Amino acid sequence: MKKYLVIGNPIQHSLSPLIHNYWIKKNNINAIYEKEKLEKASLKNLVSKVKDGKIHGVNVTIPFKKDIIPYLEELTLESEQTQSVNTIYLNDNKVTGHNTDIDGFRLAIQDIKFDISKKHILIVGAGGVVPSIIYALMKMNVNKISLINRTKKKAEDLKKLFKDLNLINWDEIQNFDMIINATSVGLKINDELNLDLSKIENNKLFYDVIYNPRETNFLKNAKTLGNKTENGKKMFIHQAAQSFKIWHGIQPEINEEVERLLD
Ligand code: ATR
């Protein structure tokens, strides 16, 4: 039986095992997908298990998407350019890192039929998933990406990776077509981001990377003000499907049953 894993810290809330084991069963694959809480010091050992064929694939989540990189033998262009790995597999006997968050985000935006080209996007936050979102937005030919983060240093680090990024301060939120909450604010139901959106017209797209809770205050308030909203569920499903395709060579079906699994 083949063994797959998602690693992170914390990891207990990860829904990756649920979705992967569902697809494994649906496709009659002899495999199991588990979750494991790791410390940074164990990353090297984990990679060697992939090399030795003891583990056949790994998803990497917060906080290890960058930390894992030095232990890998090969990176795809996407993971190299975002310095972020969420999927590990053995390719030509080399432990390889790839980033399916990028396509996950792109396909989620495609699903909701939002025409993103030439638009001005504002990202709030600079955490683990942000390089992937920026990379995807650039591939989708947006006009401008502005970014705001509580800790300026992290925003500046991102600008080193993406030179065209427009860094702004909390008091200079300009008009935008789409705003993305990529902070962890909203994971707790009463969490609220203090954004002054008084100068923003309605009918924008508010996107939250968080999907549990289903509707953060960020999305709730946006809806009340007459904007379109979308949570991160589709992105999560698509990134998982892309990893599944890499490991098993099968494009898994995304249907309502899959979506309900995550509710
Ligand atoms: P990591 O930073 O480990 O990748 P993350 O959950 O992906 O973790 O990112 C957390 C993001 O939420 C960061 O952008 C963080 O801002 P800082 O860089 O200043 O830490 C942001 N964040 C968390 N709590 C916040 C708060 N109360 N107000 C504003 N931003 C917050």
GROMACS .gro file of C-alpha atoms and ligand atoms in nm:
model
  294
    1MET     CA    1   0.000   0.000   0.000
    2LYS     CA    2   0.133   0.344  -0.094
    3LYS     CA    3   0.159   0.606   0.175
    4TYR     CA    4   0.096   0.980   0.145
    5LEU     CA    5   0.120   1.250   0.410
    6VAL     CA    6   0.046   1.609   0.487
    7ILE     CA    7   0.297   1.768   0.722
    8GLY     CA    8   0.272   2.094   0.913
    9ASN     CA    9   0.259   2.241   1.259
   10PRO     CA   10  -0.017   2.262   1.372
   11ILE     CA   11  -0.180   1.998   1.155
   12GLN     CA   12  -0.482   1.862   1.342
   13HIS     CA   13  -0.730   2.079   1.147
   14SER     CA   14  -0.601   1.985   0.802
   15LEU     CA   15  -0.876   1.858   0.571
   16SER     CA   16  -0.628   1.718   0.317
   17PRO     CA   17  -0.661   1.357   0.445
   18LEU     CA   18  -1.038   1.376   0.407
   19ILE     CA   19  -1.032   1.487   0.045
   20HIS     CA   20  -0.738   1.268  -0.066
   21ASN     CA   21  -0.874   0.952   0.099
   22TYR     CA   22  -1.211   1.022  -0.064
   23TRP     CA   23  -1.050   1.035  -0.410
   24ILE     CA   24  -0.823   0.736  -0.333
   25LYS     CA   25  -1.132   0.528  -0.253
   26LYS     CA   26  -1.332   0.660  -0.550
   27ASN     CA   27  -1.050   0.560  -0.786
   28ASN     CA   28  -0.980   0.223  -0.622
   29ILE     CA   29  -0.620   0.309  -0.545
   30ASN     CA   30  -0.433   0.101  -0.288
   31ALA     CA   31  -0.306   0.388  -0.076
   32ILE     CA   32  -0.355   0.583   0.244
   33TYR     CA   33  -0.313   0.953   0.317
   34GLU     CA   34  -0.233   1.062   0.673
   35LYS     CA   35  -0.138   1.377   0.860
   36GLU     CA   36   0.172   1.427   1.072
   37LYS     CA   37   0.276   1.710   1.298
   38LEU     CA   38   0.648   1.771   1.257
   39GLU     CA   39   0.922   1.986   1.399
   40LYS     CA   40   1.156   2.166   1.161
   41ALA     CA   41   1.441   1.936   1.266
   42SER     CA   42   1.256   1.635   1.120
   43LEU     CA   43   1.219   1.771   0.766
   44LYS     CA   44   1.544   1.616   0.644
   45ASN     CA   45   1.445   1.271   0.768
   46LEU     CA   46   1.104   1.305   0.606
   47VAL     CA   47   1.260   1.382   0.268
   48SER     CA   48   1.487   1.078   0.298
   49LYS     CA   49   1.177   0.860   0.346
   50VAL     CA   50   1.046   0.985   0.012
   51LYS     CA   51   1.383   0.912  -0.147
   52ASP     CA   52   1.376   0.556  -0.005
   53GLY     CA   53   1.023   0.493  -0.129
   54LYS     CA   54   0.878   0.460   0.222
   55ILE     CA   55   0.652   0.757   0.160
   56HIS     CA   56   0.521   0.816  -0.192
   57GLY     CA   57   0.408   1.177  -0.171
   58VAL     CA   58   0.387   1.464   0.076
   59ASN     CA   59   0.183   1.780   0.102
   60VAL     CA   60   0.356   2.055   0.295
   61THR     CA   61   0.165   2.321   0.481
   62ILE     CA   62   0.234   2.606   0.721
   63PRO     CA   63   0.500   2.675   0.842
   64PHE     CA   64   0.725   2.453   0.625
   65LYS     CA   65   0.656   2.551   0.263
   66LYS     CA   66   0.988   2.737   0.241
   67ASP     CA   67   1.181   2.550   0.511
   68ILE     CA   68   1.157   2.223   0.319
   69ILE     CA   69   1.337   2.359   0.011
   70PRO     CA   70   1.703   2.299   0.115
   71TYR     CA   71   1.635   1.925   0.155
   72LEU     CA   72   1.485   1.870  -0.190
   73GLU     CA   73   1.687   1.759  -0.491
   74GLU     CA   74   1.485   1.939  -0.753
   75LEU     CA   75   1.231   2.221  -0.771
   76THR     CA   76   0.983   2.296  -1.046
   77LEU     CA   77   0.997   2.646  -1.194
   78GLU     CA   78   0.684   2.746  -1.000
   79SER     CA   79   0.818   2.640  -0.662
   80GLU     CA   80   1.158   2.793  -0.738
   81GLN     CA   81   1.007   3.129  -0.829
   82THR     CA   82   0.770   3.140  -0.532
   83GLN     CA   83   1.018   2.979  -0.291
   84SER     CA   84   0.725   2.770  -0.178
   85VAL     CA   85   0.663   2.395  -0.197
   86ASN     CA   86   0.336   2.225  -0.109
   87THR     CA   87   0.378   1.897  -0.301
   88ILE     CA   88   0.668   1.651  -0.295
   89TYR     CA   89   0.715   1.348  -0.519
   90LEU     CA   90   0.990   1.130  -0.660
   91ASN     CA   91   1.068   1.212  -1.022
   92ASP     CA   92   1.350   1.024  -1.199
   93ASN     CA   93   1.466   0.915  -0.856
   94LYS     CA   94   1.499   1.280  -0.745
   95VAL     CA   95   1.291   1.416  -0.457
   96THR     CA   96   1.110   1.701  -0.628
   97GLY     CA   97   0.913   1.994  -0.492
   98HIS     CA   98   0.624   2.158  -0.671
   99ASN     CA   99   0.368   2.424  -0.583
  100THR     CA  100   0.004   2.345  -0.666
  101ASP     CA  101  -0.130   2.645  -0.471
  102ILE     CA  102  -0.063   2.853  -0.783
  103ASP     CA  103  -0.289   2.653  -1.011
  104GLY     CA  104  -0.530   2.607  -0.721
  105PHE     CA  105  -0.583   2.981  -0.704
  106ARG     CA  106  -0.595   3.026  -1.083
  107LEU     CA  107  -0.856   2.752  -1.128
  108ALA     CA  108  -1.067   2.886  -0.840
  109ILE     CA  109  -1.083   3.228  -1.007
  110GLN     CA  110  -1.159   3.060  -1.339
  111ASP     CA  111  -1.446   2.865  -1.175
  112ILE     CA  112  -1.620   3.181  -1.059
  113LYS     CA  113  -1.572   3.340  -1.403
  114PHE     CA  114  -1.418   3.659  -1.270
  115ASP     CA  115  -1.232   3.837  -1.550
  116ILE     CA  116  -0.915   3.930  -1.371
  117SER     CA  117  -0.700   4.055  -1.659
  118LYS     CA  118  -0.597   4.422  -1.638
  119LYS     CA  119  -0.741   4.453  -1.289
  120HIS     CA  120  -0.593   4.612  -0.977
  121ILE     CA  121  -0.564   4.360  -0.696
  122LEU     CA  122  -0.505   4.439  -0.330
  123ILE     CA  123  -0.360   4.164  -0.111
  124VAL     CA  124  -0.381   4.194   0.267
  125GLY     CA  125  -0.121   3.975   0.438
  126ALA     CA  126   0.217   3.825   0.359
  127GLY     CA  127   0.194   3.472   0.494
  128GLY     CA  128   0.280   3.134   0.346
  129VAL     CA  129   0.036   3.129   0.057
  130VAL     CA  130   0.093   3.484  -0.069
  131PRO     CA  131   0.387   3.419  -0.306
  132SER     CA  132   0.171   3.160  -0.485
  133ILE     CA  133  -0.119   3.404  -0.519
  134ILE     CA  134   0.108   3.679  -0.652
  135TYR     CA  135   0.266   3.439  -0.903
  136ALA     CA  136  -0.078   3.321  -1.019
  137LEU     CA  137  -0.207   3.678  -1.052
  138MET     CA  138   0.095   3.775  -1.262
  139LYS     CA  139   0.034   3.476  -1.491
  140MET     CA  140  -0.326   3.590  -1.524
  141ASN     CA  141  -0.212   3.929  -1.655
  142VAL     CA  142  -0.347   4.156  -1.387
  143ASN     CA  143  -0.258   4.522  -1.420
  144LYS     CA  144  -0.132   4.595  -1.070
  145ILE     CA  145  -0.081   4.413  -0.740
  146SER     CA  146  -0.075   4.617  -0.419
  147LEU     CA  147   0.008   4.458  -0.087
  148ILE     CA  148  -0.033   4.561   0.272
  149ASN     CA  149   0.093   4.372   0.577
  150ARG     CA  150   0.104   4.434   0.951
  151THR     CA  151   0.478   4.360   0.960
  152LYS     CA  152   0.649   4.568   0.694
  153LYS     CA  153   0.959   4.352   0.677
  154LYS     CA  154   0.761   4.054   0.543
  155ALA     CA  155   0.606   4.270   0.272
  156GLU     CA  156   0.953   4.395   0.178
  157ASP     CA  157   1.082   4.039   0.156
  158LEU     CA  158   0.804   3.963  -0.092
  159LYS     CA  159   0.903   4.262  -0.301
  160LYS     CA  160   1.250   4.112  -0.333
  161LEU     CA  161   1.085   3.809  -0.495
  162PHE     CA  162   0.836   4.012  -0.702
  163LYS     CA  163   0.984   4.345  -0.811
  164ASP     CA  164   0.658   4.489  -0.949
  165LEU     CA  165   0.473   4.453  -0.621
  166ASN     CA  166   0.329   4.785  -0.498
  167LEU     CA  167   0.367   4.804  -0.118
  168ILE     CA  168   0.122   5.031   0.062
  169ASN     CA  169   0.037   5.133   0.418
  170TRP     CA  170  -0.287   5.075   0.609
  171ASP     CA  171  -0.389   5.441   0.569
  172GLU     CA  172  -0.344   5.450   0.192
  173ILE     CA  173  -0.586   5.189   0.064
  174GLN     CA  174  -0.662   5.291  -0.292
  175ASN     CA  175  -0.938   5.183  -0.521
  176PHE     CA  176  -0.906   4.823  -0.638
  177ASP     CA  177  -1.108   4.566  -0.832
  178MET     CA  178  -1.041   4.271  -0.605
  179ILE     CA  179  -0.920   4.246  -0.247
  180ILE     CA  180  -0.774   3.927  -0.103
  181ASN     CA  181  -0.756   3.849   0.267
  182ALA     CA  182  -0.447   3.634   0.301
  183THR     CA  183  -0.404   3.691   0.673
  184SER     CA  184  -0.508   3.448   0.943
  185VAL     CA  185  -0.757   3.706   1.070
  186GLY     CA  186  -1.099   3.543   1.039
  187LEU     CA  187  -1.004   3.192   1.147
  188LYS     CA  188  -1.170   3.278   1.478
  189ILE     CA  189  -1.529   3.373   1.416
  190ASN     CA  190  -1.511   3.715   1.588
  191ASP     CA  191  -1.182   3.819   1.424
  192GLU     CA  192  -1.201   4.145   1.236
  193LEU     CA  193  -0.951   4.320   1.006
  194ASN     CA  194  -0.946   4.693   1.060
  195LEU     CA  195  -0.964   4.808   0.701
  196ASP     CA  196  -1.091   5.150   0.603
  197LEU     CA  197  -1.287   5.081   0.288
  198SER     CA  198  -1.489   5.403   0.298
  199LYS     CA  199  -1.337   5.526  -0.029
  200ILE     CA  200  -1.406   5.202  -0.217
  201GLU     CA  201  -1.706   5.173  -0.449
  202ASN     CA  202  -1.919   4.862  -0.423
  203ASN     CA  203  -1.937   4.570  -0.667
  204LYS     CA  204  -1.579   4.459  -0.611
  205LEU     CA  205  -1.464   4.102  -0.554
  206PHE     CA  206  -1.371   4.019  -0.196
  207TYR     CA  207  -1.175   3.694  -0.174
  208ASP     CA  208  -1.079   3.520   0.149
  209VAL     CA  209  -0.821   3.243   0.150
  210ILE     CA  210  -0.995   3.111   0.466
  211TYR     CA  211  -1.280   2.865   0.405
  212ASN     CA  212  -1.344   2.753   0.761
  213PRO     CA  213  -1.543   2.942   0.886
  214ARG     CA  214  -1.726   2.957   0.556
  215GLU     CA  215  -1.795   3.329   0.585
  216THR     CA  216  -1.543   3.543   0.773
  217ASN     CA  217  -1.638   3.892   0.891
  218PHE     CA  218  -1.429   4.019   0.598
  219LEU     CA  219  -1.669   3.848   0.356
  220LYS     CA  220  -1.980   3.920   0.563
  221ASN     CA  221  -1.912   4.294   0.571
  222ALA     CA  222  -1.822   4.299   0.201
  223LYS     CA  223  -2.152   4.135   0.112
  224THR     CA  224  -2.348   4.383   0.321
  225LEU     CA  225  -2.180   4.665   0.128
  226GLY     CA  226  -2.288   4.514  -0.205
  227ASN     CA  227  -1.975   4.330  -0.317
  228LYS     CA  228  -1.918   3.986  -0.465
  229THR     CA  229  -1.750   3.738  -0.229
  230GLU     CA  230  -1.567   3.408  -0.251
  231ASN     CA  231  -1.393   3.197   0.014
  232GLY     CA  232  -1.086   2.975  -0.024
  233LYS     CA  233  -1.264   2.643  -0.057
  234LYS     CA  234  -1.230   2.610  -0.435
  235MET     CA  235  -0.861   2.695  -0.415
  236PHE     CA  236  -0.811   2.427  -0.152
  237ILE     CA  237  -0.992   2.165  -0.360
  238HIS     CA  238  -0.804   2.254  -0.679
  239GLN     CA  239  -0.460   2.247  -0.513
  240ALA     CA  240  -0.545   1.904  -0.371
  241ALA     CA  241  -0.664   1.780  -0.712
  242GLN     CA  242  -0.339   1.897  -0.875
  243SER     CA  243  -0.132   1.708  -0.616
  244PHE     CA  244  -0.349   1.399  -0.664
  245LYS     CA  245  -0.290   1.416  -1.040
  246ILE     CA  246   0.088   1.433  -0.992
  247TRP     CA  247   0.097   1.133  -0.755
  248HIS     CA  248  -0.162   0.903  -0.910
  249GLY     CA  249  -0.176   1.020  -1.273
  250ILE     CA  250  -0.552   1.064  -1.244
  251GLN     CA  251  -0.745   1.391  -1.257
  252PRO     CA  252  -0.990   1.344  -0.968
  253GLU     CA  253  -1.350   1.450  -1.008
  254ILE     CA  254  -1.455   1.770  -0.833
  255ASN     CA  255  -1.826   1.756  -0.764
  256GLU     CA  256  -2.079   1.866  -0.504
  257GLU     CA  257  -2.000   1.565  -0.286
  258VAL     CA  258  -1.636   1.677  -0.266
  259GLU     CA  259  -1.744   2.031  -0.181
  260ARG     CA  260  -1.978   1.902   0.092
  261LEU     CA  261  -1.693   1.700   0.246
  262LEU     CA  262  -1.531   2.026   0.352
  263ASP     CA  263  -1.838   2.191   0.506
  264ATR     P1  264   0.298   3.248   0.826
  264ATR     O1  265   0.333   3.393   0.848
  264ATR     O2  266   0.359   3.154   0.926
  264ATR     O3  267   0.313   3.203   0.685
  264ATR     P2  268   0.020   3.273   0.782
  264ATR     O4  269  -0.096   3.229   0.864
  264ATR     O5  270   0.030   3.228   0.642
  264ATR     O6  271   0.146   3.236   0.865
  264ATR     O7  272   0.025   3.431   0.778
  264ATR     C1  273  -0.030   3.508   0.871
  264ATR     C2  274  -0.059   3.645   0.808
  264ATR     O8  275  -0.164   3.706   0.882
  264ATR     C3  276   0.057   3.740   0.816
  264ATR     O9  277   0.054   3.827   0.705
  264ATR     C4  278   0.028   3.816   0.944
  264ATR    O10  279   0.085   3.941   0.954
  264ATR     P3  280   0.233   3.958   1.014
  264ATR    O11  281   0.326   3.934   0.898
  264ATR    O12  282   0.238   4.097   1.061
  264ATR    O13  283   0.249   3.856   1.123
  264ATR     C5  284  -0.120   3.830   0.933
  264ATR     N1  285  -0.186   3.857   1.060
  264ATR     C6  286  -0.203   3.772   1.162
  264ATR     N2  287  -0.272   3.832   1.262
  264ATR     C7  288  -0.298   3.960   1.221
  264ATR     C8  289  -0.368   4.072   1.278
  264ATR     N3  290  -0.424   4.065   1.399
  264ATR     N4  291  -0.377   4.185   1.205
  264ATR     C9  292  -0.323   4.192   1.082
  264ATR     N5  293  -0.256   4.090   1.023
  264ATR    C10  294  -0.244   3.976   1.091
   0.00000   0.00000   0.00000
